[in-house]
Short mmCIF file of C-alpha atoms and ligand atoms in Angstrom, two decimals:
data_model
loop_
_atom_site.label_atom_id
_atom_site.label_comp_id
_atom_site.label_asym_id
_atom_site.label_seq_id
_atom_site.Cartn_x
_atom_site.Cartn_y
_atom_site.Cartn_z
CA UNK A 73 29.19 1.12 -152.11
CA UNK A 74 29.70 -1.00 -154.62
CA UNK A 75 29.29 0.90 -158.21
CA UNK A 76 31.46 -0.67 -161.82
CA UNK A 77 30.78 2.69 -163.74
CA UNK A 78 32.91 5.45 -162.47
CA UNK A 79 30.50 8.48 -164.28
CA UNK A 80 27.53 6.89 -162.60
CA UNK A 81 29.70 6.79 -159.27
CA UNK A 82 30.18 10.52 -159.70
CA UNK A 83 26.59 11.19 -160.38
CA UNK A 84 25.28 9.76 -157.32
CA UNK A 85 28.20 11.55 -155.36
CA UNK A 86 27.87 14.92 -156.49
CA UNK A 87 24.76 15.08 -158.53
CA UNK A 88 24.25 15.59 -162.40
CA UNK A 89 26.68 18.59 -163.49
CA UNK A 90 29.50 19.76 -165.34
CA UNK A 91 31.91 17.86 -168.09
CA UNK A 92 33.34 14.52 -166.68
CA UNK A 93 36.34 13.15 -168.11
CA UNK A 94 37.61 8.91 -167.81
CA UNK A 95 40.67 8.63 -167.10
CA UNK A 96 42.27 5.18 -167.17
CA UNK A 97 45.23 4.05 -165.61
CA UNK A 98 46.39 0.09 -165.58
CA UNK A 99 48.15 -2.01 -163.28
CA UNK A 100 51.23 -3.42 -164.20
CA UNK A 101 53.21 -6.50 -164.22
CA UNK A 102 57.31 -6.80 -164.02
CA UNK A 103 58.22 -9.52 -166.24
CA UNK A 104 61.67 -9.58 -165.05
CA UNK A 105 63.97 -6.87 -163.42
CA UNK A 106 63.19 -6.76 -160.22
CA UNK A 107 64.04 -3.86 -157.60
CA UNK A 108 66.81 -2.87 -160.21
CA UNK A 109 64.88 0.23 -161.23
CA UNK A 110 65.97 2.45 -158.37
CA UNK A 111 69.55 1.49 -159.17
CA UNK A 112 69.06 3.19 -162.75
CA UNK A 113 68.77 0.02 -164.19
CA UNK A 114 66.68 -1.39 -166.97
CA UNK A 115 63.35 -3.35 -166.09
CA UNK A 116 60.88 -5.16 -168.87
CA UNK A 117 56.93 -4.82 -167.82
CA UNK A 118 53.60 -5.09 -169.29
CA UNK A 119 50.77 -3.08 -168.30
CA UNK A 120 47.53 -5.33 -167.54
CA UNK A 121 44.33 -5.12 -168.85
CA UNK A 122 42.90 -4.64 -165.27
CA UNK A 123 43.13 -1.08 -164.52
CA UNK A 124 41.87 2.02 -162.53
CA UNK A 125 39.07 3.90 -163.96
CA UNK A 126 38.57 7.50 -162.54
CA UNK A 127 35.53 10.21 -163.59
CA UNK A 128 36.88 13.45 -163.02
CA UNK A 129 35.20 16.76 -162.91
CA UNK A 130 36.95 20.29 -162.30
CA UNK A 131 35.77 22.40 -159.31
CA UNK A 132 36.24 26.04 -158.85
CA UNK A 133 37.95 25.79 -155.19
CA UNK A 134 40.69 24.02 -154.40
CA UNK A 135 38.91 21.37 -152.87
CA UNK A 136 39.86 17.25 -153.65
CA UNK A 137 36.55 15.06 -153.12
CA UNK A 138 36.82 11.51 -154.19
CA UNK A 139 34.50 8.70 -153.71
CA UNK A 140 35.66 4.85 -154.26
CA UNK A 141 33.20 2.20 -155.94
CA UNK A 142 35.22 -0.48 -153.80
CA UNK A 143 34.55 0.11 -150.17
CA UNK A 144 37.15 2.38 -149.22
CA UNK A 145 34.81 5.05 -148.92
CA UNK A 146 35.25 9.19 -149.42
CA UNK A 147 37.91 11.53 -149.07
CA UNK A 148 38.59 15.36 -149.07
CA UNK A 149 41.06 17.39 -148.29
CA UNK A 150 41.66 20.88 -149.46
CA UNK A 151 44.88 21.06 -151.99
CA UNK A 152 47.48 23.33 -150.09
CA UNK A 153 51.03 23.55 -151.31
CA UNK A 154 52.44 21.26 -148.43
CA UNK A 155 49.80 18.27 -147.75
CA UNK A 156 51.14 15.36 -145.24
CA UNK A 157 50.21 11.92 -145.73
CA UNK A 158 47.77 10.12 -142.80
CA UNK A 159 47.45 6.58 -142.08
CA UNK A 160 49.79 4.76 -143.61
CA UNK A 161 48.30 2.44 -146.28
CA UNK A 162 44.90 5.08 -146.49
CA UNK A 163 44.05 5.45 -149.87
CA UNK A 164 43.74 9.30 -149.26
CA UNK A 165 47.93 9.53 -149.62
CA UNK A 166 47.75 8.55 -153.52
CA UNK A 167 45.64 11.49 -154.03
CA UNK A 168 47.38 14.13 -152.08
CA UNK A 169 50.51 12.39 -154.08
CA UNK A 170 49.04 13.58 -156.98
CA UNK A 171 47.87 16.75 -155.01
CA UNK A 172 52.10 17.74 -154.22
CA UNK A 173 53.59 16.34 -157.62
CA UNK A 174 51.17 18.56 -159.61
CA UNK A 175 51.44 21.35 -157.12
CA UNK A 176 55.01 20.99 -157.24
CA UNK A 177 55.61 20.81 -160.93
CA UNK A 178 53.19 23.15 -162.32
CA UNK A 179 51.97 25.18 -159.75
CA UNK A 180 48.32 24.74 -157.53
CA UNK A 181 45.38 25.09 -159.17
CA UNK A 182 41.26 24.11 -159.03
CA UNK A 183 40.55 20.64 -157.31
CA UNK A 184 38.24 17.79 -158.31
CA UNK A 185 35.40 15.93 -157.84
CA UNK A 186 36.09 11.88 -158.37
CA UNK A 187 34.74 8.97 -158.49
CA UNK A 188 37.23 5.85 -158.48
CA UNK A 189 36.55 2.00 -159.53
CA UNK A 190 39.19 -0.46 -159.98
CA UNK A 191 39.98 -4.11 -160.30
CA UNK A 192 43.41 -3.99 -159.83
CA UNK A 193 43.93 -6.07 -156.87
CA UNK A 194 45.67 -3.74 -154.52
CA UNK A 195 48.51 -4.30 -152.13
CA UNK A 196 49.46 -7.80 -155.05
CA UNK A 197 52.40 -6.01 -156.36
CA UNK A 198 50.67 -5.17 -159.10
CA UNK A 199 51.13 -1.40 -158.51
CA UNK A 200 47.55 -0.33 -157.86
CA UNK A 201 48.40 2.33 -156.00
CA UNK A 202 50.89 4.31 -158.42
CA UNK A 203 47.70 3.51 -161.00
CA UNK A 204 45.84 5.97 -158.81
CA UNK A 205 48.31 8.18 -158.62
CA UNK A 206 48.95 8.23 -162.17
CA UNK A 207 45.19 8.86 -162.90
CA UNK A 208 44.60 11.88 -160.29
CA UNK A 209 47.53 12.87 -161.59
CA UNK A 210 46.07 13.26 -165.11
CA UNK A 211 42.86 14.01 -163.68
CA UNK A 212 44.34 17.39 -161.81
CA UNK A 213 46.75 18.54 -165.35
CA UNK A 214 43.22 18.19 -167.16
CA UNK A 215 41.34 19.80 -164.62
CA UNK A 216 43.45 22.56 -165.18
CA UNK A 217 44.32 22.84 -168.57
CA UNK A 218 47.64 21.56 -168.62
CA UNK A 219 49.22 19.38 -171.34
CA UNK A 220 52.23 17.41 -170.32
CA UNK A 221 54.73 15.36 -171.76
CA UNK A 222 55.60 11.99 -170.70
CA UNK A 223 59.31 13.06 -169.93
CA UNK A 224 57.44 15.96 -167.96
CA UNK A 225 55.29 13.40 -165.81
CA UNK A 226 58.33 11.08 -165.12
CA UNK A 227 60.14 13.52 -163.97
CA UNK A 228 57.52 14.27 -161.07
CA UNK A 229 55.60 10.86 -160.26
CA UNK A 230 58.29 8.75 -158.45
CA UNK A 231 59.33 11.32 -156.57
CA UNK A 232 55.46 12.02 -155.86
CA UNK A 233 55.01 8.51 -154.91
CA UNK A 234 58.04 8.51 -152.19
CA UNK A 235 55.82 10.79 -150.27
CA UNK A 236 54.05 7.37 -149.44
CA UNK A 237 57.33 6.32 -148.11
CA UNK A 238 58.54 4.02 -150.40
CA UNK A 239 61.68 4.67 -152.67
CA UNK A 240 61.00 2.67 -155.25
CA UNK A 241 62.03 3.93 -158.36
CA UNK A 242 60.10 4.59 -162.21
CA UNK A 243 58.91 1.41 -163.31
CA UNK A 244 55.45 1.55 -162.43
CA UNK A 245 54.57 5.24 -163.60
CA UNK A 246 56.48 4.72 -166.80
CA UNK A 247 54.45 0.98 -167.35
CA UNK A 248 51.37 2.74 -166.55
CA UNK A 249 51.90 5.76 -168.88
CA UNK A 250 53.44 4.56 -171.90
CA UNK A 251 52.81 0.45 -172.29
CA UNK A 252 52.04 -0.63 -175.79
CA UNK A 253 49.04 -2.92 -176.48
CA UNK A 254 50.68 -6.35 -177.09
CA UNK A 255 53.87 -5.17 -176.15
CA UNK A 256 56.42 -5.21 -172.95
CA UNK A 257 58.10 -2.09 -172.15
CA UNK A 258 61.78 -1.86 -171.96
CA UNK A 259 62.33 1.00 -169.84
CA UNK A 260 65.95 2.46 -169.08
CA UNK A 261 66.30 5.46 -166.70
CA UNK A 262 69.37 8.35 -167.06
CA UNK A 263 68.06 9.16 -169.96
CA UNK A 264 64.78 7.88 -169.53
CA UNK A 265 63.61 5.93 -172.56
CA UNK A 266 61.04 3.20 -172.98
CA UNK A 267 61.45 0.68 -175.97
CA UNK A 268 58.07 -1.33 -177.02
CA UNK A 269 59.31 -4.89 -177.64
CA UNK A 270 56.46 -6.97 -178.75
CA UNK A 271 55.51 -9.87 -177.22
CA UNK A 272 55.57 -12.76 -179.93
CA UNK A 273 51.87 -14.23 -180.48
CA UNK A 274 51.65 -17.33 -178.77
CA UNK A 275 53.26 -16.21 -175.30
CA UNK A 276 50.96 -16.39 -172.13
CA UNK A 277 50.88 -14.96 -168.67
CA UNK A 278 48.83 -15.92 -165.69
CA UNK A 279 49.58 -13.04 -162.77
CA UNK A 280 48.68 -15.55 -159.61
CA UNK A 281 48.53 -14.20 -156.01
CA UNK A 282 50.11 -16.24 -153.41
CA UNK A 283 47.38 -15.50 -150.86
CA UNK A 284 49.64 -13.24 -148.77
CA UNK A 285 49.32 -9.87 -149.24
CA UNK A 286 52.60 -7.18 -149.40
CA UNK A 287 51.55 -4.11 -147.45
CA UNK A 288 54.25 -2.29 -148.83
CA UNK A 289 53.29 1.12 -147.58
CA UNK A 290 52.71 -0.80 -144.30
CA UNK A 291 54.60 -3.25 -142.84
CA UNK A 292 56.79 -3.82 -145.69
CA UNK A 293 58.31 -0.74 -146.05
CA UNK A 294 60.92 -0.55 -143.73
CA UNK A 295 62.15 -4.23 -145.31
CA UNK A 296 61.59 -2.69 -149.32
CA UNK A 297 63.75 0.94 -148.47
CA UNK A 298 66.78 -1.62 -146.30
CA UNK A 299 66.99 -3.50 -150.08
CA UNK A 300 67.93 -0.37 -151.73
CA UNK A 301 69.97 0.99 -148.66
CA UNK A 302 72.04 -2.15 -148.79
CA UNK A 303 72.62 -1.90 -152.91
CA UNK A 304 73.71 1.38 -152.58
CA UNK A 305 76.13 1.05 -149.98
CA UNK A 306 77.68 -1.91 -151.58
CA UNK A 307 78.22 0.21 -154.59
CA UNK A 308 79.72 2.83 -152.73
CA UNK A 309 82.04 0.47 -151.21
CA UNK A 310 83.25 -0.75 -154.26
CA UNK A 311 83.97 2.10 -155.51
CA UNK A 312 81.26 3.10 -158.09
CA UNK A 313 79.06 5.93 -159.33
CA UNK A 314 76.50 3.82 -160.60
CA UNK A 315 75.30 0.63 -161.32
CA UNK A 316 75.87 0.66 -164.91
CA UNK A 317 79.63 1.89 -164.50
CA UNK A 318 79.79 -1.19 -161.91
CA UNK A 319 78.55 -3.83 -164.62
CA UNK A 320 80.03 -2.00 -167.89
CA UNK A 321 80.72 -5.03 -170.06
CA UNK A 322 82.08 -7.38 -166.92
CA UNK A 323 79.93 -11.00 -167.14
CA UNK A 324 78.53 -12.31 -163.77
CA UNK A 325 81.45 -14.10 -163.36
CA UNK A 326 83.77 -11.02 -163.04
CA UNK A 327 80.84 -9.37 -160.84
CA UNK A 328 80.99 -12.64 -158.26
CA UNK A 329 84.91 -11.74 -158.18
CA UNK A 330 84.73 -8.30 -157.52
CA UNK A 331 82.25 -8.71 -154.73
CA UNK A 332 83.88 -11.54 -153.26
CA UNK A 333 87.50 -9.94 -153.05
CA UNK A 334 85.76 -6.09 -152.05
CA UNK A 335 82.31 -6.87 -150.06
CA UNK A 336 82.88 -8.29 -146.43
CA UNK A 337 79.17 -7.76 -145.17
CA UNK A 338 76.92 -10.47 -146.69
CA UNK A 339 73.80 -8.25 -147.06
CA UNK A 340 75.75 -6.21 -149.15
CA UNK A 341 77.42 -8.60 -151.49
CA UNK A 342 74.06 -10.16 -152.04
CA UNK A 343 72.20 -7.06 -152.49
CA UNK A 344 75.27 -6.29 -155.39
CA UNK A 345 74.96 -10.39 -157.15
CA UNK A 346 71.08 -9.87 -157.14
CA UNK A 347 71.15 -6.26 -159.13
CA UNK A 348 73.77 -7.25 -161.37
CA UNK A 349 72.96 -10.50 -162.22
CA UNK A 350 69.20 -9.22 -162.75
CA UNK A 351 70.50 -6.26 -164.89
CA UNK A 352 71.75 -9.26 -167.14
CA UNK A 353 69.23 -11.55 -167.26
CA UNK A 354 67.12 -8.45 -168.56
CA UNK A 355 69.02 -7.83 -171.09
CA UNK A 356 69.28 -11.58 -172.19
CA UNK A 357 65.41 -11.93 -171.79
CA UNK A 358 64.71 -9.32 -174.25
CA UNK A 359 66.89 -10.98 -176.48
CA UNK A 360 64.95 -14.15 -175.78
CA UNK A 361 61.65 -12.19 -176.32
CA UNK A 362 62.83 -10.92 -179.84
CA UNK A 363 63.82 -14.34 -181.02
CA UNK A 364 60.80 -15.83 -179.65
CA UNK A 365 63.04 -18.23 -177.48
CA UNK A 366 60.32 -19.02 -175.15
CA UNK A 367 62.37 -21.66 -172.80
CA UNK A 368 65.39 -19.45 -172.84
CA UNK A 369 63.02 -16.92 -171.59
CA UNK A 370 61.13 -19.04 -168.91
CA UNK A 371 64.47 -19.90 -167.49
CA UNK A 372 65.56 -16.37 -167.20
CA UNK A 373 62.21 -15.78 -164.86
CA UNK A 374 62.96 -18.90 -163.20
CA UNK A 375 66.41 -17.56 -162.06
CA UNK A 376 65.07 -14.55 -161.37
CA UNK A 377 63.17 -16.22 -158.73
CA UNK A 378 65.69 -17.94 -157.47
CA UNK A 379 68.20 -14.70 -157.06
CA UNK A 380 65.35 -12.80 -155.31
CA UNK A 381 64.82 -15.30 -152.95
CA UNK A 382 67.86 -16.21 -152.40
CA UNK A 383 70.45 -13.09 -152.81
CA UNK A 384 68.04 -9.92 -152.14
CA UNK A 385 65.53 -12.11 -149.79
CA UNK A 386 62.43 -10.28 -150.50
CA UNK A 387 60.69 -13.72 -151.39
CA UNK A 388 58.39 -15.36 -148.59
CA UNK A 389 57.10 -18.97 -148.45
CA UNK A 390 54.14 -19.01 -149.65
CA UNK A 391 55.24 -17.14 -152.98
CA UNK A 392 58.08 -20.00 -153.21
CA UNK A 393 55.87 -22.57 -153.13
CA UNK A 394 53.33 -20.88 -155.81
CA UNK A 395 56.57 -20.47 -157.96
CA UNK A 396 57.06 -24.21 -157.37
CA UNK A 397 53.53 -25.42 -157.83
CA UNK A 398 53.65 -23.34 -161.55
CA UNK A 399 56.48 -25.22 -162.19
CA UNK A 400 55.54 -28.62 -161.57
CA UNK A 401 52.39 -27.89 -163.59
CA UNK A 402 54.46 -27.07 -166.67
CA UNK A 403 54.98 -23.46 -166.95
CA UNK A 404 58.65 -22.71 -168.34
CA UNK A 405 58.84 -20.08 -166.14
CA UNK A 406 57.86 -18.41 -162.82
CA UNK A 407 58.84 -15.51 -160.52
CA UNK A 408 57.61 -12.97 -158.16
CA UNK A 409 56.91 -9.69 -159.28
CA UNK A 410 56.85 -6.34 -157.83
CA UNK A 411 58.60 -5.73 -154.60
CA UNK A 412 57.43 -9.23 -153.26
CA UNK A 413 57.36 -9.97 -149.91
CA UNK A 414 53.54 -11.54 -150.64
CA UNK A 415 51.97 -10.46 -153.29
CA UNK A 416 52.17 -12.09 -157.22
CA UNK A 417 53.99 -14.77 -159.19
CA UNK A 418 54.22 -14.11 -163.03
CA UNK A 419 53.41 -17.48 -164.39
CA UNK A 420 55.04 -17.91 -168.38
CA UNK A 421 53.82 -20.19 -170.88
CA UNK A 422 52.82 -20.82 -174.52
CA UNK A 423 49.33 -19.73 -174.57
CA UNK A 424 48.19 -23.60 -176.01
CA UNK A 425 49.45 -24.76 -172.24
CA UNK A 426 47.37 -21.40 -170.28
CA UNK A 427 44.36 -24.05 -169.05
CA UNK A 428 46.81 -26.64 -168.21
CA UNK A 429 48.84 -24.73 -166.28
CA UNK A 430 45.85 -23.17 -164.87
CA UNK A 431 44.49 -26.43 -164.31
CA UNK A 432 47.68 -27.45 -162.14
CA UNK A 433 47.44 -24.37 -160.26
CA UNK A 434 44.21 -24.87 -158.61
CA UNK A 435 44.85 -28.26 -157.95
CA UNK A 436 48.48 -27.87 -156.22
CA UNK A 437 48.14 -24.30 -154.94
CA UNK A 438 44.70 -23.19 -154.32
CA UNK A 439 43.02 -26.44 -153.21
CA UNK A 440 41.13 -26.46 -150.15
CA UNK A 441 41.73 -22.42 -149.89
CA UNK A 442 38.27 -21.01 -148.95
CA UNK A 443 40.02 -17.00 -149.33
CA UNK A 444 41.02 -17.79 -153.02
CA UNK A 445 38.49 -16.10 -155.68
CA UNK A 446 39.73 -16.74 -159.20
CA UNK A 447 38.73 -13.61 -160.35
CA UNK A 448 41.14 -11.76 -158.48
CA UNK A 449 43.61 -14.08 -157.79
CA UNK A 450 44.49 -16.10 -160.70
CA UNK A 451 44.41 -13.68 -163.72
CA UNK A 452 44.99 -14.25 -167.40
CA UNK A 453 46.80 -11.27 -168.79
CA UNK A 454 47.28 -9.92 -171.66
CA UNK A 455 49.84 -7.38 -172.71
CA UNK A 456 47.64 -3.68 -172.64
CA UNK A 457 47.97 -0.41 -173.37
CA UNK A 458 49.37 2.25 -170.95
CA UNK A 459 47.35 5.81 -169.69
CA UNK A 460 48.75 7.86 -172.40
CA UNK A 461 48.07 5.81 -175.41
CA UNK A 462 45.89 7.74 -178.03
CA UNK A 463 42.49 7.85 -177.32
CA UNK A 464 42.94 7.66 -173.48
CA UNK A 465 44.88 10.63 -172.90
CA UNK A 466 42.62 13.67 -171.72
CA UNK A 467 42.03 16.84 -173.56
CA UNK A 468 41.89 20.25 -170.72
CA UNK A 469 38.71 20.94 -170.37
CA UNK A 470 37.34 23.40 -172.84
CA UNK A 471 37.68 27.28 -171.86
CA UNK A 472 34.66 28.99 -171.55
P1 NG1 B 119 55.39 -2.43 -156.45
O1 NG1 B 119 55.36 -3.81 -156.86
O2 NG1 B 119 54.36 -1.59 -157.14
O3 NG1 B 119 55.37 -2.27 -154.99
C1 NG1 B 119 57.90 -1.47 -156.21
C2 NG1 B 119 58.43 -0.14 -156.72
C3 NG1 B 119 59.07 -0.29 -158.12
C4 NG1 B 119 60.13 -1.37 -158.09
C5 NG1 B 119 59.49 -2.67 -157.53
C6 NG1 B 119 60.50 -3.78 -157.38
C7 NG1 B 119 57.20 1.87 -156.08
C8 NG1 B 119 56.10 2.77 -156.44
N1 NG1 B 119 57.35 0.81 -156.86
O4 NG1 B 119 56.81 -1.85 -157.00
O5 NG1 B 119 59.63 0.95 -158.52
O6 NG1 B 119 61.25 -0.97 -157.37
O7 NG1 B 119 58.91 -2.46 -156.25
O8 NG1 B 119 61.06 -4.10 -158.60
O9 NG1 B 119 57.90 2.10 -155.13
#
């Protein structure tokens, strides 16, 4: 079934009936600070335009029905207080995500009727999937007439989303809830703060997919939870708390030192150069976005690139040579985003070189690809606003 209005969805699902409420929820791209967020570290993303649209309407059971207007069919599964995922990768997990961080935080209560649509492409990096959970999330605290704070909602979604199996950390729920419209979000965790930091005028992004996709609740996973497995324990070696007590105002010179002299497994001292090098260059790239240094910033996503390929290896070959091809057709910067592995390059520019870069794109990268559909996989993208922003946040339903 193939439906773009998510209250018409519902209709047809579940007949004509009771209040509906839209909830929207939008993907999100990582400009730059890259799997630094589960180290407590600060990341900078936009949320996209393209984003997950869910009609919502309260039952009186404790039943979860949703329907999806993109093929992936219906679910339902009653809402007990401890739900296990299925498949891995089933759509179905997102929702009982939703199902055990609600439960969990403010208690069970009445389930939903659903009906999803979306154009975020999935499984891209682009965090489609904690989108979903962020809007059933909503979708159940509305259902039953709970108000939440953003701190409140943080403090349950990544955990939530680990159920999936990944142990990522608060970037995407954060993005997703409280992006500014023309703005990139500087989020920092421990406390958990997020700083708009607009995004000067004439900036451009292109979100390209490399044509490989990065199951990361699949096949992926395993590789995405060793990267944080191998930061951690090089930290630990060293000595450390934390990541911010191991970079505390050393430069990545000191860093290389201190990893050199106290990290003899290579995996280790990589996974330590890529998180504290990237914790810089965030730092320097919101400098670079608040003078409008637009080079300075295109070479901080450059090296970016270069670090996750190289140090943290969670690049792959097609995504290098997408990086590459942007380059050569004259963005001033290029990177993967997300937790890579296949996925999405973030392709920088000023916004008078967008159709020229574009332009370069198609002709060095998707050429003679019959699988690429520009729609979906070469994106313009313009800063947007997160779930929460006024006017898109849900009122409870009324009491009556
Ligand atoms: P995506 O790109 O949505 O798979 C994952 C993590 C982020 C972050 C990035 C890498 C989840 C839900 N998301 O994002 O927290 O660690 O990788 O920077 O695990």
């Amino acid at each position: 079934m193939s439906v773009a209005d998510p209250q018409e969805l519902l209709e047809q699902y579940c007949g004509p009936g009771a209040e509906t409420r839209l909830i929207e929820a939008p993907g999100r791209v990582n400009l730059i600070g890259e799997h630094i967020d589960y180290h407590g570290l600060a990341v900078l993303p936009i949320a996209m335009q393209r984003r997950v649209r869910v009609a919502f309407r309260a039952r009186n059971d404790g039943l979860i029905r949703a329907v999806s207007g993109d093929g992936y069919g219906t679910r339902e599964f009653e809402w007990t207080p401890d739900l296990e995922p299925g498949a891995a990768g089933d759509w179905e997990n997102y929702l009982k995500a939703a199902a055990r961080a609600v439960g969990r935080g403010w208690g069970l209560g009445c389930g939903v009727d659903a009906a999803l649509v979306s154009d975020v492409p999935p499984a891209a990096g682009l965090s489609s999937s904690s989108a979903i959970l962020v809007a059933f999330t909503l979708g159940l605290l509305w259902a039953n007439r709970r108000e939440v704070s953003f701190e409140e909602l943080m403090e349950v979604l990544p955990e939530g989303e680990q159920f999936v199996g990944t142990r990522g950390g608060g970037m995407d729920h954060a993005a997703c809830l409280a992006s500014r419209q023309g703005c990139a979000s500087l989020i920092e965790f421990a406390p958990l703060s997020v700083r708009a930091v607009p995004i000067p005028g004439d900036w451009g992004f292109l979100v390209a997919h490399s044509l490989t996709t990065a199951e990361k609740s699949g096949a992926a996973r395993e590789e995405f939870n060793a990267r944080r497995t191998g930061g951690n324990l090089a930290l630990a070696r060293l000595g450390f708390a934390s990541y911010r007590e191991a970079i505390g105002g050393r430069s990545i010179g000191e860093l290389t030192g201190m990893a050199s002299a106290g990290l003899s497994s290579q995996i280790e001292r990589d996974a330590f150069l890529h998180t504290t090098g990237e914790a810089l260059r965030v730092r320097a790239a919101v400098t670079a976005m608040e003078r409008g240094q637009a080079e300075e910033f295109g070479r901080l996503l450059w090296e970016s690139h270069a670090s996750a390929r190289d140090l943290l290896k969670i690049s792959c070959a097609a995504l290098d040579r997408l990086v590459d091809a942007a380059m050569e057709a004259g963005a001033l910067g290029a990177r993967l985003t997300g937790a890579g592995f296949g996925g999405c390059a973030i392709v920088f520019c000023r916004k008078s070189e967008l159709a020229r870069v574009r332009d370069g794109l198609l002709a060095r990268y998707y050429a003679g690809r019959p699988d690429f559909i520009p729609q979906k996989h070469l994106i313009e993208t313009e800063p947007g606003a997160g779930a929460l922003a006024p006017g898109l946040l849900p009122r409870p339903p009324s009491v009556d």
